[in-house]
Amino acid sequence: MRKDVDARVFGFLANAGFKACLVIAGIAAAAALGGSQSHAQTIISSINGDPVTNIDIEERMKLLRVLRKPATREAAIESLYTDRLEIHEAEKYSVNPKEADISEEIVKVAQNLKMAPQALVAEIERAGVTPDHFKAHFRADFAFSLLVQALNKGVEASEEQVRAELAKQGGKSASGLEYTVRQVIFAVPNSATVAALNERAHEAEQLRTRFVDCDSGVPLARAINDVTVRDPLTKTSIELNEGLRQLLDKTPAGHLTPPQRSSAGLEMIAICYKGAPKDDSAARTAISQKLLAAHIAADAERRLKEMRARAVIVKN
């Protein structure tokens, strides 16, 4: 349920695992730089015996602003209550997220905010939120989400639901365009000099000018030293993120996208086919996932409301 199709298929454009590693490093740096609170803590209230302090509330208001959510004092308190309920419920089922899981949650939130994960962590840090505070928030959200998904294991959208939604979206056309692509990778060592990188970039651009279709262009690419051409992959618009879809849309069929630097070297995408999808399987899969996500979100909201109604809150 948490697969990243684009990361798996086009790692150089959207590698969530690599981003998560960078987020972990950013959190560690923030923790090393974090200072102590400048004023004493006062317990404002408690939920099921778990205290909420004035400092918790102040930090949560700052965090909510960064996350572009209502940041009133009342909203901050409710957000803290939700965290406490989520993490306690997850702990009942022995769901204990690791550091990498917290980073995965940050990557997801950053994507929703259309930000780079590192930029999100930096903005949170600039707002004056300590690593302990924002990590606790993302840990609670991730843990509860994982728990609700597990509790809904085996739940699927019905064929009737999928068929009805597909008809609403226009049938096969709901998938948008279909692309058959191949990655072309010019190997460049991480230790390469600027001159060596520029020379390799020049080779890549020369190939772009000569590459007019995959039948003739792939052999040209393979004839260049230290160039790898991956096997063909077929994906539809609905399976791609917006940035990658825009890149493929503005590149004519039979041509290469501009080279981009990655850990492997300079990478380009050869668009071997771009046209109408051959079937509606991609659209059906996306609709099924969307319906399931909506069901899980509704179930999570229901569970939280029930826990909140049963919670014992003491205000000081």
PDB file of N, CA and C in Angstrom, residues 219-278:
ATOM      1  N   PRO A 219      21.012   1.103 -30.449  1.00  0.00           N
ATOM      2  CA  PRO A 219      22.350   0.626 -30.840  1.00  0.00           C
ATOM      3  C   PRO A 219      23.404   1.742 -30.789  1.00  0.00           C
ATOM      4  N   LEU A 220      23.018   2.973 -31.144  1.00  0.00           N
ATOM      5  CA  LEU A 220      23.963   4.092 -31.058  1.00  0.00           C
ATOM      6  C   LEU A 220      24.421   4.303 -29.615  1.00  0.00           C
ATOM      7  N   ALA A 221      23.470   4.228 -28.703  1.00  0.00           N
ATOM      8  CA  ALA A 221      23.795   4.430 -27.294  1.00  0.00           C
ATOM      9  C   ALA A 221      24.711   3.326 -26.783  1.00  0.00           C
ATOM     10  N   ARG A 222      24.395   2.096 -27.150  1.00  0.00           N
ATOM     11  CA  ARG A 222      25.189   0.965 -26.668  1.00  0.00           C
ATOM     12  C   ARG A 222      26.604   0.950 -27.240  1.00  0.00           C
ATOM     13  N   ALA A 223      26.812   1.647 -28.340  1.00  0.00           N
ATOM     14  CA  ALA A 223      28.146   1.701 -28.943  1.00  0.00           C
ATOM     15  C   ALA A 223      29.087   2.666 -28.209  1.00  0.00           C
ATOM     16  N   ILE A 224      28.526   3.496 -27.324  1.00  0.00           N
ATOM     17  CA  ILE A 224      29.332   4.457 -26.565  1.00  0.00           C
ATOM     18  C   ILE A 224      29.884   3.775 -25.318  1.00  0.00           C
ATOM     19  N   ASN A 225      31.122   4.068 -24.989  1.00  0.00           N
ATOM     20  CA  ASN A 225      31.759   3.452 -23.825  1.00  0.00           C
ATOM     21  C   ASN A 225      31.000   3.768 -22.531  1.00  0.00           C
ATOM     22  N   ASP A 226      30.868   2.755 -21.691  1.00  0.00           N
ATOM     23  CA  ASP A 226      30.270   2.897 -20.354  1.00  0.00           C
ATOM     24  C   ASP A 226      28.868   3.507 -20.391  1.00  0.00           C
ATOM     25  N   VAL A 227      28.067   3.031 -21.336  1.00  0.00           N
ATOM     26  CA  VAL A 227      26.662   3.431 -21.413  1.00  0.00           C
ATOM     27  C   VAL A 227      25.795   2.189 -21.264  1.00  0.00           C
ATOM     28  N   THR A 228      24.787   2.272 -20.397  1.00  0.00           N
ATOM     29  CA  THR A 228      23.852   1.164 -20.170  1.00  0.00           C
ATOM     30  C   THR A 228      22.470   1.575 -20.651  1.00  0.00           C
ATOM     31  N   VAL A 229      21.822   0.682 -21.377  1.00  0.00           N
ATOM     32  CA  VAL A 229      20.440   0.903 -21.802  1.00  0.00           C
ATOM     33  C   VAL A 229      19.566  -0.150 -21.118  1.00  0.00           C
ATOM     34  N   ARG A 230      18.635   0.302 -20.300  1.00  0.00           N
ATOM     35  CA  ARG A 230      17.773  -0.612 -19.560  1.00  0.00           C
ATOM     36  C   ARG A 230      16.700  -1.220 -20.468  1.00  0.00           C
ATOM     37  N   ASP A 231      16.113  -2.308 -19.983  1.00  0.00           N
ATOM     38  CA  ASP A 231      15.019  -2.960 -20.712  1.00  0.00           C
ATOM     39  C   ASP A 231      13.803  -2.032 -20.767  1.00  0.00           C
ATOM     40  N   PRO A 232      12.947  -2.209 -21.759  1.00  0.00           N
ATOM     41  CA  PRO A 232      11.756  -1.339 -21.877  1.00  0.00           C
ATOM     42  C   PRO A 232      10.797  -1.513 -20.702  1.00  0.00           C
ATOM     43  N   LEU A 233      10.161  -0.415 -20.326  1.00  0.00           N
ATOM     44  CA  LEU A 233       9.120  -0.411 -19.308  1.00  0.00           C
ATOM     45  C   LEU A 233       7.915   0.334 -19.862  1.00  0.00           C
ATOM     46  N   THR A 234       6.729  -0.151 -19.551  1.00  0.00           N
ATOM     47  CA  THR A 234       5.511   0.504 -20.016  1.00  0.00           C
ATOM     48  C   THR A 234       4.696   0.975 -18.815  1.00  0.00           C
ATOM     49  N   LYS A 235       4.377   2.275 -18.809  1.00  0.00           N
ATOM     50  CA  LYS A 235       3.584   2.876 -17.739  1.00  0.00           C
ATOM     51  C   LYS A 235       2.590   3.844 -18.351  1.00  0.00           C
ATOM     52  N   THR A 236       1.504   4.106 -17.631  1.00  0.00           N
ATOM     53  CA  THR A 236       0.523   5.088 -18.078  1.00  0.00           C
ATOM     54  C   THR A 236       0.630   6.364 -17.248  1.00  0.00           C
ATOM     55  N   SER A 237       0.019   7.428 -17.741  1.00  0.00           N
ATOM     56  CA  SER A 237       0.068   8.726 -17.052  1.00  0.00           C
ATOM     57  C   SER A 237      -0.372   8.621 -15.606  1.00  0.00           C
ATOM     58  N   ILE A 238      -1.392   7.821 -15.355  1.00  0.00           N
ATOM     59  CA  ILE A 238      -1.974   7.733 -14.022  1.00  0.00           C
ATOM     60  C   ILE A 238      -1.003   7.131 -13.009  1.00  0.00           C
ATOM     61  N   GLU A 239       0.009   6.422 -13.502  1.00  0.00           N
ATOM     62  CA  GLU A 239       0.983   5.772 -12.619  1.00  0.00           C
ATOM     63  C   GLU A 239       2.200   6.645 -12.325  1.00  0.00           C
ATOM     64  N   LEU A 240       2.278   7.808 -12.945  1.00  0.00           N
ATOM     65  CA  LEU A 240       3.466   8.648 -12.829  1.00  0.00           C
ATOM     66  C   LEU A 240       3.197   9.884 -11.984  1.00  0.00           C
ATOM     67  N   ASN A 241       4.250  10.396 -11.335  1.00  0.00           N
ATOM     68  CA  ASN A 241       4.080  11.665 -10.627  1.00  0.00           C
ATOM     69  C   ASN A 241       4.047  12.811 -11.625  1.00  0.00           C
ATOM     70  N   GLU A 242       3.613  13.952 -11.169  1.00  0.00           N
ATOM     71  CA  GLU A 242       3.366  15.084 -12.072  1.00  0.00           C
ATOM     72  C   GLU A 242       4.634  15.536 -12.787  1.00  0.00           C
ATOM     73  N   GLY A 243       5.748  15.616 -12.044  1.00  0.00           N
ATOM     74  CA  GLY A 243       6.995  16.082 -12.645  1.00  0.00           C
ATOM     75  C   GLY A 243       7.471  15.179 -13.757  1.00  0.00           C
ATOM     76  N   LEU A 244       7.428  13.876 -13.522  1.00  0.00           N
ATOM     77  CA  LEU A 244       7.866  12.927 -14.546  1.00  0.00           C
ATOM     78  C   LEU A 244       6.915  12.932 -15.729  1.00  0.00           C
ATOM     79  N   ARG A 245       5.630  13.026 -15.460  1.00  0.00           N
ATOM     80  CA  ARG A 245       4.642  13.054 -16.541  1.00  0.00           C
ATOM     81  C   ARG A 245       4.858  14.277 -17.442  1.00  0.00           C
ATOM     82  N   GLN A 246       5.116  15.426 -16.841  1.00  0.00           N
ATOM     83  CA  GLN A 246       5.362  16.632 -17.623  1.00  0.00           C
ATOM     84  C   GLN A 246       6.621  16.492 -18.480  1.00  0.00           C
ATOM     85  N   LEU A 247       7.656  15.868 -17.902  1.00  0.00           N
ATOM     86  CA  LEU A 247       8.907  15.668 -18.646  1.00  0.00           C
ATOM     87  C   LEU A 247       8.675  14.787 -19.863  1.00  0.00           C
ATOM     88  N   LEU A 248       7.928  13.702 -19.685  1.00  0.00           N
ATOM     89  CA  LEU A 248       7.661  12.799 -20.803  1.00  0.00           C
ATOM     90  C   LEU A 248       6.732  13.439 -21.828  1.00  0.00           C
ATOM     91  N   ASP A 249       5.779  14.245 -21.355  1.00  0.00           N
ATOM     92  CA  ASP A 249       4.828  14.875 -22.273  1.00  0.00           C
ATOM     93  C   ASP A 249       5.504  15.871 -23.203  1.00  0.00           C
ATOM     94  N   LYS A 250       6.513  16.587 -22.701  1.00  0.00           N
ATOM     95  CA  LYS A 250       7.154  17.606 -23.550  1.00  0.00           C
ATOM     96  C   LYS A 250       8.313  17.055 -24.383  1.00  0.00           C
ATOM     97  N   THR A 251       8.577  15.744 -24.257  1.00  0.00           N
ATOM     98  CA  THR A 251       9.614  15.106 -25.076  1.00  0.00           C
ATOM     99  C   THR A 251       8.941  14.297 -26.171  1.00  0.00           C
ATOM    100  N   PRO A 252       9.247  14.564 -27.433  1.00  0.00           N
ATOM    101  CA  PRO A 252       8.579  13.833 -28.523  1.00  0.00           C
ATOM    102  C   PRO A 252       8.896  12.338 -28.479  1.00  0.00           C
ATOM    103  N   ALA A 253       7.955  11.543 -28.933  1.00  0.00           N
ATOM    104  CA  ALA A 253       8.186  10.100 -29.033  1.00  0.00           C
ATOM    105  C   ALA A 253       9.384   9.841 -29.941  1.00  0.00           C
ATOM    106  N   GLY A 254      10.229   8.879 -29.532  1.00  0.00           N
ATOM    107  CA  GLY A 254      11.418   8.553 -30.307  1.00  0.00           C
ATOM    108  C   GLY A 254      12.647   9.329 -29.897  1.00  0.00           C
ATOM    109  N   HIS A 255      12.500  10.236 -28.929  1.00  0.00           N
ATOM    110  CA  HIS A 255      13.624  11.078 -28.521  1.00  0.00           C
ATOM    111  C   HIS A 255      13.993  10.850 -27.053  1.00  0.00           C
ATOM    112  N   LEU A 256      15.079  11.497 -26.643  1.00  0.00           N
ATOM    113  CA  LEU A 256      15.595  11.378 -25.284  1.00  0.00           C
ATOM    114  C   LEU A 256      15.281  12.623 -24.472  1.00  0.00           C
ATOM    115  N   THR A 257      14.990  12.431 -23.188  1.00  0.00           N
ATOM    116  CA  THR A 257      14.864  13.565 -22.279  1.00  0.00           C
ATOM    117  C   THR A 257      16.256  14.138 -21.990  1.00  0.00           C
ATOM    118  N   PRO A 258      16.353  15.375 -21.504  1.00  0.00           N
ATOM    119  CA  PRO A 258      17.664  15.946 -21.176  1.00  0.00           C
ATOM    120  C   PRO A 258      18.371  15.114 -20.097  1.00  0.00           C
ATOM    121  N   PRO A 259      19.706  15.052 -20.143  1.00  0.00           N
ATOM    122  CA  PRO A 259      20.439  14.281 -19.130  1.00  0.00           C
ATOM    123  C   PRO A 259      20.308  14.904 -17.744  1.00  0.00           C
ATOM    124  N   GLN A 260      20.174  14.051 -16.738  1.00  0.00           N
ATOM    125  CA  GLN A 260      20.100  14.502 -15.348  1.00  0.00           C
ATOM    126  C   GLN A 260      21.113  13.717 -14.527  1.00  0.00           C
ATOM    127  N   ARG A 261      21.772  14.436 -13.620  1.00  0.00           N
ATOM    128  CA  ARG A 261      22.799  13.809 -12.776  1.00  0.00           C
ATOM    129  C   ARG A 261      22.134  12.935 -11.728  1.00  0.00           C
ATOM    130  N   SER A 262      22.696  11.761 -11.501  1.00  0.00           N
ATOM    131  CA  SER A 262      22.225  10.866 -10.449  1.00  0.00           C
ATOM    132  C   SER A 262      23.430  10.165  -9.849  1.00  0.00           C
ATOM    133  N   SER A 263      23.193   9.314  -8.870  1.00  0.00           N
ATOM    134  CA  SER A 263      24.295   8.590  -8.246  1.00  0.00           C
ATOM    135  C   SER A 263      24.960   7.635  -9.228  1.00  0.00           C
ATOM    136  N   ALA A 264      24.237   7.241 -10.299  1.00  0.00           N
ATOM    137  CA  ALA A 264      24.786   6.313 -11.292  1.00  0.00           C
ATOM    138  C   ALA A 264      25.547   7.028 -12.399  1.00  0.00           C
ATOM    139  N   GLY A 265      25.268   8.320 -12.573  1.00  0.00           N
ATOM    140  CA  GLY A 265      25.930   9.075 -13.647  1.00  0.00           C
ATOM    141  C   GLY A 265      24.994  10.092 -14.239  1.00  0.00           C
ATOM    142  N   LEU A 266      24.931  10.133 -15.571  1.00  0.00           N
ATOM    143  CA  LEU A 266      23.997  11.004 -16.286  1.00  0.00           C
ATOM    144  C   LEU A 266      22.927  10.104 -16.898  1.00  0.00           C
ATOM    145  N   GLU A 267      21.679  10.386 -16.588  1.00  0.00           N
ATOM    146  CA  GLU A 267      20.594   9.510 -17.028  1.00  0.00           C
ATOM    147  C   GLU A 267      19.598  10.260 -17.906  1.00  0.00           C
ATOM    148  N   MET A 268      19.115   9.547 -18.904  1.00  0.00           N
ATOM    149  CA  MET A 268      18.096  10.070 -19.803  1.00  0.00           C
ATOM    150  C   MET A 268      17.031   8.998 -19.996  1.00  0.00           C
ATOM    151  N   ILE A 269      15.880   9.420 -20.460  1.00  0.00           N
ATOM    152  CA  ILE A 269      14.806   8.472 -20.765  1.00  0.00           C
ATOM    153  C   ILE A 269      14.518   8.525 -22.252  1.00  0.00           C
ATOM    154  N   ALA A 270      14.598   7.366 -22.889  1.00  0.00           N
ATOM    155  CA  ALA A 270      14.213   7.257 -24.301  1.00  0.00           C
ATOM    156  C   ALA A 270      12.733   6.906 -24.360  1.00  0.00           C
ATOM    157  N   ILE A 271      11.962   7.745 -25.069  1.00  0.00           N
ATOM    158  CA  ILE A 271      10.521   7.485 -25.192  1.00  0.00           C
ATOM    159  C   ILE A 271      10.290   6.720 -26.493  1.00  0.00           C
ATOM    160  N   CYS A 272      10.076   5.413 -26.344  1.00  0.00           N
ATOM    161  CA  CYS A 272       9.922   4.557 -27.515  1.00  0.00           C
ATOM    162  C   CYS A 272       8.495   4.554 -28.052  1.00  0.00           C
ATOM    163  N   TYR A 273       7.528   4.795 -27.174  1.00  0.00           N
ATOM    164  CA  TYR A 273       6.128   4.874 -27.604  1.00  0.00           C
ATOM    165  C   TYR A 273       5.392   5.809 -26.673  1.00  0.00           C
ATOM    166  N   LYS A 274       4.491   6.604 -27.243  1.00  0.00           N
ATOM    167  CA  LYS A 274       3.623   7.475 -26.463  1.00  0.00           C
ATOM    168  C   LYS A 274       2.295   7.556 -27.193  1.00  0.00           C
ATOM    169  N   GLY A 275       1.235   7.046 -26.556  1.00  0.00           N
ATOM    170  CA  GLY A 275      -0.057   7.045 -27.225  1.00  0.00           C
ATOM    171  C   GLY A 275      -1.156   6.531 -26.316  1.00  0.00           C
ATOM    172  N   ALA A 276      -2.277   6.159 -26.925  1.00  0.00           N
ATOM    173  CA  ALA A 276      -3.432   5.689 -26.159  1.00  0.00           C
ATOM    174  C   ALA A 276      -3.103   4.364 -25.483  1.00  0.00           C
ATOM    175  N   PRO A 277      -3.586   4.169 -24.246  1.00  0.00           N
ATOM    176  CA  PRO A 277      -3.330   2.890 -23.558  1.00  0.00           C
ATOM    177  C   PRO A 277      -4.040   1.734 -24.243  1.00  0.00           C
ATOM    178  N   LYS A 278      -3.429   0.562 -24.154  1.00  0.00           N
ATOM    179  CA  LYS A 278      -3.989  -0.609 -24.829  1.00  0.00           C
ATOM    180  C   LYS A 278      -5.156  -1.220 -24.050  1.00  0.00           C
TER     181      LYS A 278
END
